[in-house]
PDB file of C-alpha atoms in Angstrom:
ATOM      1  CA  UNK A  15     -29.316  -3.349 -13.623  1.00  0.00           C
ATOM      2  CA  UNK A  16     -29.163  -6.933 -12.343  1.00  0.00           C
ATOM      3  CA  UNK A  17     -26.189  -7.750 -14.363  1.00  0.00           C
ATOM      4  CA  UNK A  18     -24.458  -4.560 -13.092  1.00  0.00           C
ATOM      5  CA  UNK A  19     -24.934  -5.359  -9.603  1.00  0.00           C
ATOM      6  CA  UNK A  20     -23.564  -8.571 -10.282  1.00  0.00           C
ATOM      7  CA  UNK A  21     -20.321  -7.675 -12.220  1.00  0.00           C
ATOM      8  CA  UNK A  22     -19.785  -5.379  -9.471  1.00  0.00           C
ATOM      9  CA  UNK A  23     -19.698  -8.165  -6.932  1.00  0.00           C
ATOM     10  CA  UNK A  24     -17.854 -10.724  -9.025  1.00  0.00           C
ATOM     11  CA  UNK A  25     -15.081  -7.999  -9.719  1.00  0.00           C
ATOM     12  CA  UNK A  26     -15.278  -7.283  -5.727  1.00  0.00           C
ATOM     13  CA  UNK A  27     -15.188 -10.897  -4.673  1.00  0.00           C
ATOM     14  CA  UNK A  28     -11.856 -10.482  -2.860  1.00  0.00           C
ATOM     15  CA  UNK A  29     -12.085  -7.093  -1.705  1.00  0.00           C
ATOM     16  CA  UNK A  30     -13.545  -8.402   1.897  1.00  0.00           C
ATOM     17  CA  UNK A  31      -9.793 -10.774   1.954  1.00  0.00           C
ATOM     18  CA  UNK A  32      -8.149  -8.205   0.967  1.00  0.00           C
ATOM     19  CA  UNK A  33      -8.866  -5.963   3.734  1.00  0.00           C
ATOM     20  CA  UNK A  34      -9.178  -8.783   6.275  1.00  0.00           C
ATOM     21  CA  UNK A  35      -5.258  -9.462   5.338  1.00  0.00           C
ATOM     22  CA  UNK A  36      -4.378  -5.611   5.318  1.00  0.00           C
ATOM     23  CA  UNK A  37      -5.676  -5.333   8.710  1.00  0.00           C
ATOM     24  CA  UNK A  38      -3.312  -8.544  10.007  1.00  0.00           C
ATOM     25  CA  UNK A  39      -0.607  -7.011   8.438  1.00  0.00           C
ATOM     26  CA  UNK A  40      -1.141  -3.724  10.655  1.00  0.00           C
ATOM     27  CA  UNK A  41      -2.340  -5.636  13.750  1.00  0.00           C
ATOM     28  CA  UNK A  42       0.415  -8.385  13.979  1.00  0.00           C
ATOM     29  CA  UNK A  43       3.006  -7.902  10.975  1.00  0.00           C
ATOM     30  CA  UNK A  44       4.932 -11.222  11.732  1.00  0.00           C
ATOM     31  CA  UNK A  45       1.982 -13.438  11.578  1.00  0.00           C
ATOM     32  CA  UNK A  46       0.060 -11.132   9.471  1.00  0.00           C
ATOM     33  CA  UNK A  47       2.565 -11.918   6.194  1.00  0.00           C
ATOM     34  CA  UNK A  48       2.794 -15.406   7.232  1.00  0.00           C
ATOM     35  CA  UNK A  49      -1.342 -15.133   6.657  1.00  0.00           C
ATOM     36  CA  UNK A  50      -1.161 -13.681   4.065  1.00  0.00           C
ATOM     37  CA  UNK A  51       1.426 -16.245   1.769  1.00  0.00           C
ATOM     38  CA  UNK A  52      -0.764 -18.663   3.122  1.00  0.00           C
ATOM     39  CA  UNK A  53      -3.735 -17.422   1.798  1.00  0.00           C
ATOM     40  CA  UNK A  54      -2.502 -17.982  -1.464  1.00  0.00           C
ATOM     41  CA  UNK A  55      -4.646 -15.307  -2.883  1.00  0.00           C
ATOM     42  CA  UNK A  56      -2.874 -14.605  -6.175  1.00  0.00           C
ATOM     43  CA  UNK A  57      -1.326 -10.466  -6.299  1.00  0.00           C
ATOM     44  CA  UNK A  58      -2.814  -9.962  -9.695  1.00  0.00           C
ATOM     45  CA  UNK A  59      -6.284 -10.391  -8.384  1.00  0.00           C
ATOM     46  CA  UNK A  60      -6.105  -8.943  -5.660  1.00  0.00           C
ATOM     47  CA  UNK A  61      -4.361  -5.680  -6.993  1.00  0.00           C
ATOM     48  CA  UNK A  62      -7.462  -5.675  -9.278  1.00  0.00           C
ATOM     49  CA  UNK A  63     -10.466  -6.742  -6.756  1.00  0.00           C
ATOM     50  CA  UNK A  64      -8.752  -4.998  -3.208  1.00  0.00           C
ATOM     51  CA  UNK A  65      -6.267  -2.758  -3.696  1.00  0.00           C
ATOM     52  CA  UNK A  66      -7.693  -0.657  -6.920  1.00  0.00           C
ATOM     53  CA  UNK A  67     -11.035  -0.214  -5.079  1.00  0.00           C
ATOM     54  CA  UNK A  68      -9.510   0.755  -1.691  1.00  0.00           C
ATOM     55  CA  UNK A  69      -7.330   3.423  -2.956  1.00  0.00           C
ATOM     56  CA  UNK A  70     -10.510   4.560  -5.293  1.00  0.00           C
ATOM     57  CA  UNK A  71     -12.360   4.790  -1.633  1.00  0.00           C
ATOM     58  CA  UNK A  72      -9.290   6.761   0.398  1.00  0.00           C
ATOM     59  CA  UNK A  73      -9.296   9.047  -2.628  1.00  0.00           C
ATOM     60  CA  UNK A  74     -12.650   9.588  -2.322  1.00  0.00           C
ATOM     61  CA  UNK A  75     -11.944  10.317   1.433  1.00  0.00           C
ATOM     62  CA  UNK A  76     -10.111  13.021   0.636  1.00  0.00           C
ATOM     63  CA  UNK A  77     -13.646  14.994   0.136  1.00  0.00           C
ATOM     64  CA  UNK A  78     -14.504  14.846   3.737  1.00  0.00           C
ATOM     65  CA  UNK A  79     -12.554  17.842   4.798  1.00  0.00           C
ATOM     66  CA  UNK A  80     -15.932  19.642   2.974  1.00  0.00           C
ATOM     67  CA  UNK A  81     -17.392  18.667   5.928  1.00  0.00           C
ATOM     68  CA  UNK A  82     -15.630  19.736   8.914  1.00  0.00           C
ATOM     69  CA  UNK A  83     -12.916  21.949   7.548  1.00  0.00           C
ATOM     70  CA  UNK A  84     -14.218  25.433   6.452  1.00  0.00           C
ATOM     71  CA  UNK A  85     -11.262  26.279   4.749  1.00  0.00           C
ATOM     72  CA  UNK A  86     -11.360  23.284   2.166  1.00  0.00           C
ATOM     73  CA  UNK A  87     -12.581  24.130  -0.983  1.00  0.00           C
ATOM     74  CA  UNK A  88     -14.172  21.434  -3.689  1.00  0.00           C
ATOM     75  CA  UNK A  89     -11.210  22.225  -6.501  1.00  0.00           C
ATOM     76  CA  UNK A  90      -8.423  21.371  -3.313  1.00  0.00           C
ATOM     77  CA  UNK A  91     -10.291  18.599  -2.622  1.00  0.00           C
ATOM     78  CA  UNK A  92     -10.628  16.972  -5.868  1.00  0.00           C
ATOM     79  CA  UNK A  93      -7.245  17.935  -6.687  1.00  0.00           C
ATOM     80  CA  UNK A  94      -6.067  15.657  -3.398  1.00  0.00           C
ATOM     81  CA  UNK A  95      -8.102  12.810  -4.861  1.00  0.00           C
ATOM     82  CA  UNK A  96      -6.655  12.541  -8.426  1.00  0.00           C
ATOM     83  CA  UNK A  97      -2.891  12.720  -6.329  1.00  0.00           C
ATOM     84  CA  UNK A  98      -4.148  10.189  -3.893  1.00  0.00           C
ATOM     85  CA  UNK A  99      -5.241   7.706  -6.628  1.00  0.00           C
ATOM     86  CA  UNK A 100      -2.250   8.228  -9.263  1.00  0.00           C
ATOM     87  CA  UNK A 101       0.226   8.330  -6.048  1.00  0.00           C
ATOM     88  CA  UNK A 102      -0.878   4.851  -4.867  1.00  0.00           C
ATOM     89  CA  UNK A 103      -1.644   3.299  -8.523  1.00  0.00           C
ATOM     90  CA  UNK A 104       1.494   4.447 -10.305  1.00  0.00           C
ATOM     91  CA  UNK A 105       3.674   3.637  -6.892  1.00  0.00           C
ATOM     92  CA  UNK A 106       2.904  -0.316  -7.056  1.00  0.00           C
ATOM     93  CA  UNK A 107       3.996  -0.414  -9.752  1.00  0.00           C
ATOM     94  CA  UNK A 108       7.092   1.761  -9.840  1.00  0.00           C
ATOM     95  CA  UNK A 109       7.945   0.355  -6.535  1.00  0.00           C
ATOM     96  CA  UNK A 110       7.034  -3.240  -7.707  1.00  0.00           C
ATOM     97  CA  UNK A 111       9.426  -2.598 -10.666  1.00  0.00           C
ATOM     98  CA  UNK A 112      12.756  -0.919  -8.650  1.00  0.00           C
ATOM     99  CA  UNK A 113      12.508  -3.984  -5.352  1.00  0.00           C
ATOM    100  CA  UNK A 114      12.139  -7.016  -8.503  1.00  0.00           C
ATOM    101  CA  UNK A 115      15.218  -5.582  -9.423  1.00  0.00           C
ATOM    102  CA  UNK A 116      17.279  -4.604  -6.024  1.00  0.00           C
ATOM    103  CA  UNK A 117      16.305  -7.709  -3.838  1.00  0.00           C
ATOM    104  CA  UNK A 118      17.754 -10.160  -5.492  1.00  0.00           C
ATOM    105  CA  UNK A 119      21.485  -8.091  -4.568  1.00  0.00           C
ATOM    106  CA  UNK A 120      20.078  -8.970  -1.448  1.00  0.00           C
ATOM    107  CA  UNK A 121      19.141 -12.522  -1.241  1.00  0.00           C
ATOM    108  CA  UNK A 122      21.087 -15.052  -0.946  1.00  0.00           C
ATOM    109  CA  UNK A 123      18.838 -17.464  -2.793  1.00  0.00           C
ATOM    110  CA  UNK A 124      16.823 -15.804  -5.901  1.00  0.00           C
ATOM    111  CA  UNK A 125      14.710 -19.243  -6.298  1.00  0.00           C
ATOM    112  CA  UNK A 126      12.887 -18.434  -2.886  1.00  0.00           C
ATOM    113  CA  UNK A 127      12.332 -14.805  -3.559  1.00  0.00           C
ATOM    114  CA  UNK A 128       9.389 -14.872  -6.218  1.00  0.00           C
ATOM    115  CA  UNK A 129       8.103 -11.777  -8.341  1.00  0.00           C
ATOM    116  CA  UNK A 130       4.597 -12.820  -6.185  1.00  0.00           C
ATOM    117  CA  UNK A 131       6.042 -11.951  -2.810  1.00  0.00           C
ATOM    118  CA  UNK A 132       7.894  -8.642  -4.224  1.00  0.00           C
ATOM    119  CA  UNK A 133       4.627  -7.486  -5.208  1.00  0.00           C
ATOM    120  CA  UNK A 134       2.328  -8.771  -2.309  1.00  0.00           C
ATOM    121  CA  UNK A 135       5.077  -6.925  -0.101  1.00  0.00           C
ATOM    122  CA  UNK A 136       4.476  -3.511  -2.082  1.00  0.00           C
ATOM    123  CA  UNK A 137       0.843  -4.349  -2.275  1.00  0.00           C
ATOM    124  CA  UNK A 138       0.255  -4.262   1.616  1.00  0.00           C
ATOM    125  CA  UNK A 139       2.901  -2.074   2.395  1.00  0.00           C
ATOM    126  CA  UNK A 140       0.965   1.134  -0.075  1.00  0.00           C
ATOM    127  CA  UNK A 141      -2.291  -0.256   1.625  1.00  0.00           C
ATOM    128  CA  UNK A 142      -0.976   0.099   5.248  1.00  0.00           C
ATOM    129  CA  UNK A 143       0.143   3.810   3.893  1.00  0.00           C
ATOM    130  CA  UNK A 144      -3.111   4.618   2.054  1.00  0.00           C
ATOM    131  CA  UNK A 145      -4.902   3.254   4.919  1.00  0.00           C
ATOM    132  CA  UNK A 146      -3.086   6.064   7.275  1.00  0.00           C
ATOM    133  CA  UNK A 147      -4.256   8.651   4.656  1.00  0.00           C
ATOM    134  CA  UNK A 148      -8.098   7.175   5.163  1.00  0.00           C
ATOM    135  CA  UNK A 149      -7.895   7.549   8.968  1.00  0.00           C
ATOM    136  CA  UNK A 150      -6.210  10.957   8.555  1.00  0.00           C
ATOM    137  CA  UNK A 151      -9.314  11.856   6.453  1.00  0.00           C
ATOM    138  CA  UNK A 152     -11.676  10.639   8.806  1.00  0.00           C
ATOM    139  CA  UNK A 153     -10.007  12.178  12.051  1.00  0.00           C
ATOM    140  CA  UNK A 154     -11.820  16.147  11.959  1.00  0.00           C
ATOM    141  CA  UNK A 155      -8.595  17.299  14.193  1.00  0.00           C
ATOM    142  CA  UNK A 156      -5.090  17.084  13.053  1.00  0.00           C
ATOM    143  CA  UNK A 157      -3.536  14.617  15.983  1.00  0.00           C
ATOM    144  CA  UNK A 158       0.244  14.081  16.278  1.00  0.00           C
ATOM    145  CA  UNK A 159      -0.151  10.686  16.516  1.00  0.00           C
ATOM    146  CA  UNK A 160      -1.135  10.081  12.899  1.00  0.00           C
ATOM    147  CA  UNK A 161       1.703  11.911  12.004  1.00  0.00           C
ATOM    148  CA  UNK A 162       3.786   9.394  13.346  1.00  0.00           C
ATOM    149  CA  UNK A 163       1.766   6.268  11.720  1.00  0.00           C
ATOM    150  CA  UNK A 164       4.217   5.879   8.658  1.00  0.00           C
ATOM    151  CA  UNK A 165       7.159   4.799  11.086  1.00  0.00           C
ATOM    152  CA  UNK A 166       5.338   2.038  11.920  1.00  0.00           C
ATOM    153  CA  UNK A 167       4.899   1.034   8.539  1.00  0.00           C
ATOM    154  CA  UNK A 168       8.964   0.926   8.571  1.00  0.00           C
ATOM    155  CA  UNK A 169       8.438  -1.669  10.945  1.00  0.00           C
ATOM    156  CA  UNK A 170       5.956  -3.550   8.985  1.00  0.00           C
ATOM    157  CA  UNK A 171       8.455  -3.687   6.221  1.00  0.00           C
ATOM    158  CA  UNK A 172      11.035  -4.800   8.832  1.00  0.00           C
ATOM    159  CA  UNK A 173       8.760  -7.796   9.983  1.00  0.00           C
ATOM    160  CA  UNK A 174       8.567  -8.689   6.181  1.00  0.00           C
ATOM    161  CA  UNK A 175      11.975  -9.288   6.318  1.00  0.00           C
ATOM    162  CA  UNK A 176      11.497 -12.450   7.195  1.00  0.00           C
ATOM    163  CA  UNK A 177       8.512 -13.197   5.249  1.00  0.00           C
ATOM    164  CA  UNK A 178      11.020 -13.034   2.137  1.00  0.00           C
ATOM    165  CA  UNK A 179      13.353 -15.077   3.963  1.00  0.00           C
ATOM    166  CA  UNK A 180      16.273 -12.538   3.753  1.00  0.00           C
ATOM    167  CA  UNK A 181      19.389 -12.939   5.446  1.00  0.00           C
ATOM    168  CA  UNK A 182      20.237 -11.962   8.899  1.00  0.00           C
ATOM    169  CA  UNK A 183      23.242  -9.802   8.019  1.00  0.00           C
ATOM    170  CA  UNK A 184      20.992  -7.954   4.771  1.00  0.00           C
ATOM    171  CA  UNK A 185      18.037  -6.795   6.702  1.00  0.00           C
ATOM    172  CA  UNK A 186      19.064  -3.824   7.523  1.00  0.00           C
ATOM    173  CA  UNK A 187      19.893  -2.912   3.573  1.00  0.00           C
ATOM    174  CA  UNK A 188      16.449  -4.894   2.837  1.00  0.00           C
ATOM    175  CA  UNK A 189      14.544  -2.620   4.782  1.00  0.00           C
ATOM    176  CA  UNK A 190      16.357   0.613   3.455  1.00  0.00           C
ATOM    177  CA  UNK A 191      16.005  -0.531  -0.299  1.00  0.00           C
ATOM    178  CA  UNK A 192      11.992  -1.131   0.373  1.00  0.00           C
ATOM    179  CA  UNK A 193      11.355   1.917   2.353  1.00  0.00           C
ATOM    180  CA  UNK A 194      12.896   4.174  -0.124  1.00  0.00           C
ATOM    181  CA  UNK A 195      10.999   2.104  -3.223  1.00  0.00           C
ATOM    182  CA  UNK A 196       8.112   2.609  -1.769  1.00  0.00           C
ATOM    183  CA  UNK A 197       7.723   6.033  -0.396  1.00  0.00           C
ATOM    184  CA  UNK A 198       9.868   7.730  -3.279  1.00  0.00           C
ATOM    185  CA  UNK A 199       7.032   7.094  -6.107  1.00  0.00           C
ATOM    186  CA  UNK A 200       4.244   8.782  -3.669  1.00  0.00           C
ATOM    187  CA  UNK A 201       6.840  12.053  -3.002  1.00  0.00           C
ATOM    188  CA  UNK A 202       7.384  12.883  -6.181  1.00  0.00           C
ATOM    189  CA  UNK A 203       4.042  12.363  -7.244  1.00  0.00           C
ATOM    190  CA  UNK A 204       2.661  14.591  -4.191  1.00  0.00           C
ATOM    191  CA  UNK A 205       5.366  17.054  -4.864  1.00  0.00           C
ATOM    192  CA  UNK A 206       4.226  17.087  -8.455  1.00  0.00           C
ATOM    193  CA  UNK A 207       0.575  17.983  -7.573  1.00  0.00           C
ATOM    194  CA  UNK A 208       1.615  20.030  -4.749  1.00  0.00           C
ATOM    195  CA  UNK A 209       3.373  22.197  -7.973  1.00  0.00           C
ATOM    196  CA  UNK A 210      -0.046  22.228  -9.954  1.00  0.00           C
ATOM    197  CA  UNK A 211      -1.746  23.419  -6.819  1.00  0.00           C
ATOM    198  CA  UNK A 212       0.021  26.596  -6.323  1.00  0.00           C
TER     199      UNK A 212
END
């Protein structure tokens, strides 16, 4: 049991970073990606110590609708967990995969745009998301406000614009190209579950 408990908290050594840089990216964007690169934390590790366990925990979220929601049933509600997981995990890497290959159209210098800051941009991007789909869980009444949470993930991605040092004149077609790689993978895997559900 001992060893357990501690190969759970070795393997969850970063998640407390990890959610401490999350939350700077949401709070202050600018500063929060300049935090984050200088960190240093390595993507790999923290894919597999922070982001892995906090989209386990917002798909385990989606249960609480058992709670306050009489109309949920345990079948929906599993059903919205398995989407939430595969629509987070199979969309960093999808979207990891489609901006490694469209930013560097974009940059002017491909020596200063590393695979490490594509990903750490998809990385907290999908967290700030799956983070809107934990406080959506949470919240017992539907509030229009929440709705409108994922625009201001579009200007999260904006404010990484500089992070990745692109130019002036190519933000615009930055933001575009990372807003559609990252919310395409989670539609089509919601609209594929959404199918299975009827």
């Amino acid at each position: 049991m001992k060893l357990l408990i501690a190969y759970i908290r070795d393997s969850l050594s970063l998640f407390p970073s990890f959610i401490k840089e999350l939350l700077q990216v949401v709070i202050a964007p600018r500063q929060g990606w300049h935090d984050t690169e200088k960190a240093a934390l390595p993507v790999r590790l923290l894919l597999l110590q922070g982001y892995i366990p906090f989209i386990s925990i917002v798909s385990l979220s989606a249960f609480l609708p058992l709670i306050y929601r009489s109309s949920a049933t345990p079948s929906a509600c599993l059903l919205e967990a398995i989407s939430v997981f595969i629509r987070y995990f199979i969309g960093y890497f999808a979207a990891s995969f489609f901006l490694g290959f469209t930013l560097r159209r974009l940059h002017a210098d491909d020596e200063t745009l590393s695979v490490e800051k594509t990903d750490r941009l998809v990385l907290y991007t999908l967290a700030s998301l799956a983070l809107i789909s934990l406080v959506s869980n949470l919240c017992p009444v539907e509030l229009a406000l929440l709705q409108m949470l994922p625009l201001y993930v579009v200007y999260i991605i904006w404010e990484a614009s500089w992070h990745m040092l692109v130019p002036a004149d190519r933000r615009l077609q930055f933001l575009g190209v990372s807003v559609i790689s990252c919310v395409t993978p989670l539609f089509l895997v919601h609209l594929f579950f959404a199918l299975l559900n009827q």
